[in-house]
XYZ file of C-alpha atoms in Angstrom:
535
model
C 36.703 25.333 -19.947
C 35.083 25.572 -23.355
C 32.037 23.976 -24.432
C 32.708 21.183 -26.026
C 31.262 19.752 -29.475
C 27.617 18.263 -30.095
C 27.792 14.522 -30.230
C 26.219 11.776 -30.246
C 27.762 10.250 -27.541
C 28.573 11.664 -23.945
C 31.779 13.102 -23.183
C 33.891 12.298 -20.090
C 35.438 14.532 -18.164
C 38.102 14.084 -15.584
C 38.635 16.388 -12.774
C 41.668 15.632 -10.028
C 41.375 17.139 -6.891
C 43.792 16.954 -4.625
C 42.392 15.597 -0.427
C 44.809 15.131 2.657
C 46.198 11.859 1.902
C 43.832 10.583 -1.389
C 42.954 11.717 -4.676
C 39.333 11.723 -6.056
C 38.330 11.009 -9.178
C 34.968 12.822 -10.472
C 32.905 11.430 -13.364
C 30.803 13.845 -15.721
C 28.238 13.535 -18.879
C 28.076 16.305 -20.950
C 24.971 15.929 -23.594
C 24.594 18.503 -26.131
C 25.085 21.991 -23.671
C 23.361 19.655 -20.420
C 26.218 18.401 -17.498
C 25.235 15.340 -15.275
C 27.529 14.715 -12.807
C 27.987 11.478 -11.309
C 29.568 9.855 -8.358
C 32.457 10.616 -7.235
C 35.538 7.839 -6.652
C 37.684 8.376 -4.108
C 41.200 6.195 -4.066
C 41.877 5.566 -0.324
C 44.620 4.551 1.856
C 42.797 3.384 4.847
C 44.772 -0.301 3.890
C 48.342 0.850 2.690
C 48.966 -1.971 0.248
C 45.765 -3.848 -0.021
C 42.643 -4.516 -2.376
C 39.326 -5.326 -2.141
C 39.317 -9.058 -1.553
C 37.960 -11.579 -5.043
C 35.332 -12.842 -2.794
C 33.513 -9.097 -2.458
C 33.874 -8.324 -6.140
C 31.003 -9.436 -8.390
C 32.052 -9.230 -12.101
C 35.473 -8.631 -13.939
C 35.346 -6.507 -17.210
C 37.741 -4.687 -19.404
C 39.218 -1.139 -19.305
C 42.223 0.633 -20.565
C 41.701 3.082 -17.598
C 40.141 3.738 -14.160
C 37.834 5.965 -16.344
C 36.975 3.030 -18.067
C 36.615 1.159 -14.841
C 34.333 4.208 -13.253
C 32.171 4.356 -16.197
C 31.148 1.074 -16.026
C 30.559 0.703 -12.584
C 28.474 3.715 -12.415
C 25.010 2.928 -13.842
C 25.245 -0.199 -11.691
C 23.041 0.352 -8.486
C 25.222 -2.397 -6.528
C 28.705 -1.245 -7.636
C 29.988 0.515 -4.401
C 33.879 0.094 -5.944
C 36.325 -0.430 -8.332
C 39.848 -2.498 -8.418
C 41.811 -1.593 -11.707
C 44.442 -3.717 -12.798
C 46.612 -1.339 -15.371
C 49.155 -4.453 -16.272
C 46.019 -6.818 -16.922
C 43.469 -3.856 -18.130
C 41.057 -5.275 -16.154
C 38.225 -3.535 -14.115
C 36.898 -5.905 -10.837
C 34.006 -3.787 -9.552
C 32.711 -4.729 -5.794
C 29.150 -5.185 -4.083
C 31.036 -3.295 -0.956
C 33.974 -1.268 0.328
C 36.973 -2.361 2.286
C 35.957 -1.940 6.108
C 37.862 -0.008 8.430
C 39.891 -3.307 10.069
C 40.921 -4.314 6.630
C 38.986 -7.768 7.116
C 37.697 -8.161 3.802
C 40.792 -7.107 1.850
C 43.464 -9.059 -0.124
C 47.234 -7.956 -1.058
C 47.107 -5.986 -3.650
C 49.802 -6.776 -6.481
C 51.728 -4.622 -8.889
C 49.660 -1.831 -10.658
C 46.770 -2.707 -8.676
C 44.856 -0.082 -7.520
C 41.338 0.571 -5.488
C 38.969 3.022 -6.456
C 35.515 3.389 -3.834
C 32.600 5.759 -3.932
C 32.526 8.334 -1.694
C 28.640 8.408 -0.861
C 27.831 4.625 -2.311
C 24.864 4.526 0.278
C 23.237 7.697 -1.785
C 19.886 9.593 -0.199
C 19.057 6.787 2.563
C 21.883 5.705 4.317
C 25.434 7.470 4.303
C 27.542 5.609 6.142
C 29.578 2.113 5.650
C 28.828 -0.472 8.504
C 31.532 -2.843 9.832
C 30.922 -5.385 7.367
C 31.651 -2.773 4.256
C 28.185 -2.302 3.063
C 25.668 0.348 3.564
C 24.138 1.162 6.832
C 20.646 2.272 6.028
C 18.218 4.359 7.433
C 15.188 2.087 8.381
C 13.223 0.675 5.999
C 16.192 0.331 3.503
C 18.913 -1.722 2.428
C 21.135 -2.675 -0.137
C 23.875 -1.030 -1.824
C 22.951 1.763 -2.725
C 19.944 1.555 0.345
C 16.299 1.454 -1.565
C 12.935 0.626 0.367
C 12.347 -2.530 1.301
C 8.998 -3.860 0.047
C 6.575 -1.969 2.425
C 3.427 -3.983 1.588
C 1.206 -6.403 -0.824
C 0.848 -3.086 -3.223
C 4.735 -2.094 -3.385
C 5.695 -6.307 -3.890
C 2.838 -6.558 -7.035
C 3.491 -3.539 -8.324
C 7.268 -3.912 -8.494
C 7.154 -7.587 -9.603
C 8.548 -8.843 -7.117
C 5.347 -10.741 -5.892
C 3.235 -12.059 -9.090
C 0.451 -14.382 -7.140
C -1.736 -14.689 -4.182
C 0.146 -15.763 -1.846
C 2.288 -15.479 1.659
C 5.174 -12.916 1.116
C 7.317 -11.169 3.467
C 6.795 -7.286 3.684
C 8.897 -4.596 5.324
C 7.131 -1.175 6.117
C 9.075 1.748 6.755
C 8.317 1.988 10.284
C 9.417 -1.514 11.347
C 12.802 -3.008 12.309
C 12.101 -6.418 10.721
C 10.674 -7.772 7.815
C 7.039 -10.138 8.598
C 5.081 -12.098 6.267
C 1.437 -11.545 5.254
C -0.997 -12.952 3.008
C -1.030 -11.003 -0.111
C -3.953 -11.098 -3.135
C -3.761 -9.546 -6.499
C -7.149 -7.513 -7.448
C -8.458 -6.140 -10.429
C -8.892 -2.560 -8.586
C -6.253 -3.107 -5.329
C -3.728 -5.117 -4.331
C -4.768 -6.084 -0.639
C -2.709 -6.797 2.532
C -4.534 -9.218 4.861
C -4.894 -8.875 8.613
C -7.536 -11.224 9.173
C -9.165 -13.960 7.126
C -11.574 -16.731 8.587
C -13.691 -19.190 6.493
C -13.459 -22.551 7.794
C -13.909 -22.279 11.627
C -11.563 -24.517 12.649
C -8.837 -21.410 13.931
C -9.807 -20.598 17.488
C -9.686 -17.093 17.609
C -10.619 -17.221 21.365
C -7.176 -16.488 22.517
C -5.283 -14.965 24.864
C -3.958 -11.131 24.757
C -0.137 -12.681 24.190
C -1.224 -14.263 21.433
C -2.827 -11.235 19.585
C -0.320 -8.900 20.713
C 2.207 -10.326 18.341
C 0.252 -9.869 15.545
C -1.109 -6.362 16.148
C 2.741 -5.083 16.902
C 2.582 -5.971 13.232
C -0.476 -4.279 11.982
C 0.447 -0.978 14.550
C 4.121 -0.936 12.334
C 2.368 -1.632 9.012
C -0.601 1.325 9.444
C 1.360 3.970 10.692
C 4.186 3.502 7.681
C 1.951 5.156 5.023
C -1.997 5.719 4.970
C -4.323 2.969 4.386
C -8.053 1.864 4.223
C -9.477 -0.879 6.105
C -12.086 -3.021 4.234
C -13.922 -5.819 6.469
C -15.814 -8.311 3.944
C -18.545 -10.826 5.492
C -19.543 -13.673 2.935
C -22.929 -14.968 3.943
C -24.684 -18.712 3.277
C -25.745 -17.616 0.058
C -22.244 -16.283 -1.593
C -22.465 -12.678 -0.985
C -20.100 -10.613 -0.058
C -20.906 -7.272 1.602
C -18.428 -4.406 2.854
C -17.295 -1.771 4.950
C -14.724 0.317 4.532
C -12.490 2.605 7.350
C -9.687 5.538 5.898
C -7.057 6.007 7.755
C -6.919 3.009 9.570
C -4.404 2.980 12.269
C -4.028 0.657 15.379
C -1.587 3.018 18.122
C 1.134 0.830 19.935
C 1.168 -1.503 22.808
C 1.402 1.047 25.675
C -1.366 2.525 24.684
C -3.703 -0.133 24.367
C -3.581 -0.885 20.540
C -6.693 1.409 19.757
C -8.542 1.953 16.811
C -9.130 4.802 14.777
C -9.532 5.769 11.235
C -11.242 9.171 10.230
C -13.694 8.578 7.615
C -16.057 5.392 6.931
C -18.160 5.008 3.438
C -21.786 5.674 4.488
C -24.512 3.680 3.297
C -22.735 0.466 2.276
C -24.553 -3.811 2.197
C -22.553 -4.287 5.651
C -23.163 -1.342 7.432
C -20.808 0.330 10.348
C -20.061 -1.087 13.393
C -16.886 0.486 14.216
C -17.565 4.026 14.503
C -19.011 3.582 17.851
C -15.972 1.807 18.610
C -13.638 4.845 17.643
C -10.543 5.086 20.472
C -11.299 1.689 22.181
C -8.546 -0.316 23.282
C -8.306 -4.115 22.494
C -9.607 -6.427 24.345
C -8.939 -10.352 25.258
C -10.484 -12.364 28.015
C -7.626 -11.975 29.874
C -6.836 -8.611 29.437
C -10.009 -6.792 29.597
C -9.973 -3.221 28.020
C -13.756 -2.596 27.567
C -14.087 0.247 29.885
C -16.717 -1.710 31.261
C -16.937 -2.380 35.069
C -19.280 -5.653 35.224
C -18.707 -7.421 31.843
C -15.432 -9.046 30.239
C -16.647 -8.720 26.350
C -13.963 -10.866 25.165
C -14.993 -13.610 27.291
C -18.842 -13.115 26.287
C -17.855 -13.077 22.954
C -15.317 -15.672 23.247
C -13.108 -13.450 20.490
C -11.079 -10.739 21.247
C -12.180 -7.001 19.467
C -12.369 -3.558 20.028
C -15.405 -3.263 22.883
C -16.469 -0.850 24.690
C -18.967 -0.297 27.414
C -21.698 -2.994 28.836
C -22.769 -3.223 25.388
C -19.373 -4.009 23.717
C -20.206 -4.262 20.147
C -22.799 -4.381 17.468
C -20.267 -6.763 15.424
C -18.352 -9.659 16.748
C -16.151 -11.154 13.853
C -13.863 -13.105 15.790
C -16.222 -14.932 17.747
C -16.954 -18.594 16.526
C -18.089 -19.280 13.012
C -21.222 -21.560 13.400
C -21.591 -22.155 9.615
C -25.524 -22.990 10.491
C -27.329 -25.137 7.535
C -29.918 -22.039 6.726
C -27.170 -19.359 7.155
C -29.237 -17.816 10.416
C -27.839 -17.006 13.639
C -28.401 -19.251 16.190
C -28.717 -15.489 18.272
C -26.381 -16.716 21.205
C -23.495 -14.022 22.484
C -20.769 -16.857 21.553
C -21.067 -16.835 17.791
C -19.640 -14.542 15.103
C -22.134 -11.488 13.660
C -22.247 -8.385 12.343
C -25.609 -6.758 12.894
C -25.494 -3.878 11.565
C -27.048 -4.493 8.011
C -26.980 -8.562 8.130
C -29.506 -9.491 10.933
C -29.762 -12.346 11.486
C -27.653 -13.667 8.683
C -24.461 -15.431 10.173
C -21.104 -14.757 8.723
C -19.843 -17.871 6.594
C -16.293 -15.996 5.552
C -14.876 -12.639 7.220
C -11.904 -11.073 5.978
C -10.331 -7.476 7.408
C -7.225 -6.615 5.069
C -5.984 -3.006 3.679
C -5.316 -1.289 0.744
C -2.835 1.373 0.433
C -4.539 4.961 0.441
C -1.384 6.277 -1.258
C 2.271 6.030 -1.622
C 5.458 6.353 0.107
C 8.353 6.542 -1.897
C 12.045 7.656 -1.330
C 13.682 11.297 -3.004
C 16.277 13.167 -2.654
C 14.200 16.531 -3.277
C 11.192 17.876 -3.726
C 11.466 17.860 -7.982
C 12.206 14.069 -6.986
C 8.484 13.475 -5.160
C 7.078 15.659 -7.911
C 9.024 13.655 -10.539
C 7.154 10.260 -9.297
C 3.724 12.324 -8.591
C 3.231 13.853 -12.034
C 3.002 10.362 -14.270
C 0.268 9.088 -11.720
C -3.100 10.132 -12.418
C -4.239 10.048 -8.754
C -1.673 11.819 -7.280
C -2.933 15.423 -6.016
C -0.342 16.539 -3.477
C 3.109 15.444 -2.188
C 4.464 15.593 1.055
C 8.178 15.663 1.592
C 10.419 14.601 4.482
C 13.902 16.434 3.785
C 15.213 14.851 6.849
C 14.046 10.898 5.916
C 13.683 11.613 2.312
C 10.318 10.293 1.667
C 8.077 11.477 -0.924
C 4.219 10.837 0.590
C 2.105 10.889 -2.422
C -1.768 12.097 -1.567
C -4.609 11.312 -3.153
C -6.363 14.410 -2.080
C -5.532 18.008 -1.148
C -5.540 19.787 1.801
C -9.319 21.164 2.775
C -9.843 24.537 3.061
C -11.193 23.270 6.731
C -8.003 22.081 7.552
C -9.852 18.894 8.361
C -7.665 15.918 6.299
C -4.438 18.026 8.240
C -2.137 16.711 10.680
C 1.284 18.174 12.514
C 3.927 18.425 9.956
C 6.660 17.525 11.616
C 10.319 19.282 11.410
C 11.566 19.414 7.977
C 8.496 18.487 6.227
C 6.808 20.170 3.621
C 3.563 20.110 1.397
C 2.897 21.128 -2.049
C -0.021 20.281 -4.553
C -0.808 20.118 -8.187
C -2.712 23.268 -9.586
C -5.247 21.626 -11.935
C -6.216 18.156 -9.806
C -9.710 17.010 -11.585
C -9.296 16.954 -15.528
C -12.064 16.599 -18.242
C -14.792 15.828 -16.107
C -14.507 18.287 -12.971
C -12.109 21.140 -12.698
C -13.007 22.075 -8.925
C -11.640 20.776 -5.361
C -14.848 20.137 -3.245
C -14.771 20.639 0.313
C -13.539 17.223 1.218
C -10.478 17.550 -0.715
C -10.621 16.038 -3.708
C -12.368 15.849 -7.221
C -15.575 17.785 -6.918
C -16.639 15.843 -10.516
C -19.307 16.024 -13.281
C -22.531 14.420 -12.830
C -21.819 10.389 -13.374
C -17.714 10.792 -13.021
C -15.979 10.051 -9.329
C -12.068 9.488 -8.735
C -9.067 11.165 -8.695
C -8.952 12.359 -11.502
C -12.645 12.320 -12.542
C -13.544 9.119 -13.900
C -16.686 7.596 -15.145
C -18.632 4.980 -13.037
C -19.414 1.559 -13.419
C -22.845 1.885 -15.505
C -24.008 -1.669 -15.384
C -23.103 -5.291 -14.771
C -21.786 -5.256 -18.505
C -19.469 -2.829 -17.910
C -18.481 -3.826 -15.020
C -17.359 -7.121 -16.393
C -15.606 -5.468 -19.623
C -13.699 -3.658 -17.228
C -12.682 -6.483 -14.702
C -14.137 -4.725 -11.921
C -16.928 -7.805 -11.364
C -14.930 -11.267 -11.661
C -17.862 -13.544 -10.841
C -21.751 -13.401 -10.487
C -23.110 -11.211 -7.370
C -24.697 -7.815 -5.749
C -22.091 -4.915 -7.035
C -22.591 -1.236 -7.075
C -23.300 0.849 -10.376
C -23.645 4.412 -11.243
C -25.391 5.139 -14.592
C -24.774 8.563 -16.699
C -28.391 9.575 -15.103
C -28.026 8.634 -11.198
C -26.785 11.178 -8.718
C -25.297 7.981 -6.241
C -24.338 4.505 -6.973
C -27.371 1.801 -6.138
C -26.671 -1.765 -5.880
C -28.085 -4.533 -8.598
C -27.534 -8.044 -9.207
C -24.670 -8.952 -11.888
C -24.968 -12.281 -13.826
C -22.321 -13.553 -16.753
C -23.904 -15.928 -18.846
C -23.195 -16.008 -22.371
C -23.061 -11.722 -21.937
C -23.309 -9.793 -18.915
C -26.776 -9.156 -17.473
C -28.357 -6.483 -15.067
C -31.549 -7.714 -13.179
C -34.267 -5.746 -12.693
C -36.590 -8.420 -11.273
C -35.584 -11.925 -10.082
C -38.648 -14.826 -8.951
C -37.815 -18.071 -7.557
C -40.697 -19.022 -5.840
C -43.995 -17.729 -4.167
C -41.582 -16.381 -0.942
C -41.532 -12.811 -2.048
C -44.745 -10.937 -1.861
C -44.832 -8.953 -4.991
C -48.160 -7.667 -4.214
C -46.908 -4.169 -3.704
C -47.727 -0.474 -3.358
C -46.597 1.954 -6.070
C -43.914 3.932 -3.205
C -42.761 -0.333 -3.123
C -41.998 -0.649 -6.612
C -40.552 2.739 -6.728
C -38.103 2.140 -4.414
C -37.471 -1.310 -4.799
C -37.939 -4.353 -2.748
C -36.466 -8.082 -1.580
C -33.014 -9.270 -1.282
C -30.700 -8.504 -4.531
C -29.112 -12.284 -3.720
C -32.314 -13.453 -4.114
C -36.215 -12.978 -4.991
C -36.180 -8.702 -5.707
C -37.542 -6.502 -7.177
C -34.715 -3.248 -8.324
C -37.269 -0.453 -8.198
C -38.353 1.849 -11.245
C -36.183 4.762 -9.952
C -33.204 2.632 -10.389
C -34.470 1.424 -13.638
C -35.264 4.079 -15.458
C -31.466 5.421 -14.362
C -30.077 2.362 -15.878
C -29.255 2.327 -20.025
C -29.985 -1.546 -20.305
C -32.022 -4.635 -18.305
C -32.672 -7.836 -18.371
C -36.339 -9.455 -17.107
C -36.074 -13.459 -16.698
């Protein structure tokens, strides 16, 4: 065949070829000396003398052809056939495809004549169910099958959810769609799995009871990576946290235990769960505390991750006591988290997650690289020829081996040669952006400086304790952020005669008192910092 002439629009091309029993009708694009071919038609004669019935069809247009009738059912993600009527010159194009009984079909009258695609299910899902639509692979649907909504990030990011609110999600590794409580941050879209701020929700119960919802979180975690982030809201309106990567809860036979493989050092809340690393969860009455002489749950009166005679440093589902000056009452039976509060008693916890990365469906590898390149964070892909799922990572293997797991049959990695631009050109040993002086993310970014950027950016949304990094500092420190009438960044803060300020020089250096209250930053910090406020 000859190359046919430059124009501005496509070309169509029609080749016949000839099956047992059918003919097939195969639709092609040819821009400038680039072919695209699309999907192929196939005219079948599973139902000698029927049609697709009205009721399966979705929209009626015009066409002096089935060419005509092809063409415009193709960009159409739902079209899965065609019915051309050559007397009428009109194209009915259908959400499905007759089923093999003939149930959904209609006589078909003179010059009538049905058209189906051959692979209308595409990459996830080839054959036709009983009903005439696609039969997905899990964690799709629809004709042609695309991925459900896997979590809060995937239903925000996609439009589909637009505010905080109860949705229902569908990860890739579950059967069934569940609903969750979703909320819409400035930096992450989060995925709840526990939230408590009242007290009035006993969360004393039995193993039954959280077994249901932990079948959940055991489906959700294992469908793509994600970080855990447990929040603790004290009397006084802070909100300190902890964060867990690679969070995963294993299933019910084994005992729903916890593990994740890296926590954030250093952090306001402090880490309890380390110690707790391949516990199984416990309930007063199912006790899985490896302990032979007390039931932790029951002492508790919350069931967690325990393990041993002293179960836990942190007990966030045991009752909220709300006390009038925020302080423990220091009795087994009441929520805490002792790590880095005390004796300060939790007036709000909240566990939810936030996607590490993505999980996305392709056909090929130049597919997962197609969706990796446009994303700033994405450093590596990992593809799954035999599910065709892209895994997008935010990091790249280690020359350790140490962020590694099994790749399974048919799966492959591959990363992007120049990970960090502008601000850090290395990978350091963990993995990722080994950045400038003052820049962090993937790729290198610049820290929050101060409280005023912080609020110009949207990454503060109301007066509190946040981290900042300044230009000069080697690590974030924490400071108190206020938004009056502009943004300020306290150095010093006096309320009343409480706080000794009477002070050696190593004091003031360092810093001193409670950033939610009566404090004094420290001239280390201070000097680091490029603006401050003394009231």
């Amino acid at each position: 065949m000859t190359s046919p002439r430059k124009s501005a629009l496509p070309h169509l091309f029609l080749s016949v070829v000839v099956f047992a029993g059918r003919w097939a009708l195969v639709q092609t694009e040819t821009q400038g000396s680039s072919v695209v071919v699309g999907n192929e038609f196939v005219k079948v004669a599973r139902c000698p003398g029927q049609v697709l019935a009205a009721a399966h069809r979705y929209r009626t247009l015009g066409g002096r052809s089935v060419l005509d009738c092809v063409a415009q059912c193709r960009p159409e993600s739902g079209c899965l056939s065609v019915v051309f009527d050559s007397s009428s010159h009109h194209c009915h194009l259908g959400a499905a495809t007759v089923t093999l009984d003939c149930r959904n079909t209609e006589p078909a009258g003179l010059n009538v004549e049905y058209f189906e695609a051959s692979k209308p299910c595409l990459k996830n899902g080839e054959a036709i169910g009983p009903d005439g639509v696609c039969s997905c692979d899990k964690g799709f649907r629809g004709n042609p099958c695309t991925p459900y909504i896997g979590d809060c990030e995937e239903g925000f990011e996609k439009g589909s959810f637009t505010s905080d609110g109860v949705y229902n999600i569908h990860p890739l590794n579950s059967e069934l769609p569940f609903p969750v409580m979703c909320k819409d941050k400035p930096n992450n879209r989060r995925t709840y799995i526990m939230e408590r701020k009242e007290g009035t929700e006993d969360f004393h119960r039995n193993f039954h009871s959280y077994r249901d919802g932990f079948g959940s979180i055991h489906l959700l975690a294992t469908s793509k990576p994600y970080e855990l982030r447990v929040s603790i809201q004290t009397k006084d309106g802070t909100n300190r946290f902890q964060q867990y990567e690679h969070f995963v809860v294993s299933n019910a036979t084994s005992g729903y235990k916890l593990f994740f493989n890296y926590t954030v050092p250093d952090t306001l809340l402090g880490d309890c769960l380390t110690p707790l690393l391949g516990a199984s969860f416990s309930t007063y009455d199912h006790d899985q505390d490896e302990s032979v002489s007390i039931n932790c749950a029951a002492k508790h009166q919350g069931g967690f991750w325990f393990r041993g005679d002293t179960c836990s440093t942190c007990n966030p589902t045991g009752p909220l006591t709300l006390p009038a000056d925020g302080l423990r009452y220091g009795v087994d039976n009441e929520a805490f988290w002792t790590v880095n509060l005390g004796d300060l008693a939790p007036f709000r916890v909240t566990m939810f997650l936030v996607a590490l990365y993505r999980t996305l469906g392709g056909r090929s590898v130049l597919d997962c690289v197609a969706q990796c390149r446009p994303d700033s964070g994405c450093l590596s892909v990992v593809f799954d020829s035999s599910s065709h799922h892209c895994n997008l990572g935010a990091a790249t293997v280690t020359l350790d081996c140490r962020n590694t797991e099994p790749a399974d049959l048919h799966m492959e990695q591959y990363e992007t040669t120049i990970p960090c631009p502008t601000y850090g050109e290395a990978l350091g040993p963990d993995g990722v952006c080994a950045c400038d002086d003052g820049f962090r993310g993937v790729p290198c970014e610049p820290y929050i400086w101060d409280c005023t950027e912080g609020f110009e950016r949207g990454d503060f949304t109301k007066d509190g304790v946040y981290d900042v990094c300044p230009l000069a500092a080697d690590q974030p420190f924490s400071v108190y952020c206020k938004r009056l009438n502009h943004a300020r960044t306290y150095v010093m803060v006096r309320t009343d005669d409480r706080q000794d300020f009477n002070k050696n020089f190593l004091e003031y250096t360092e810093g001193f008192g409670s950033l939610a209250g009566d404090h004094w930053l420290g001239l280390e910090r201070v000097s680091r910092l490029r603006c401050a406020s003394f009231f």
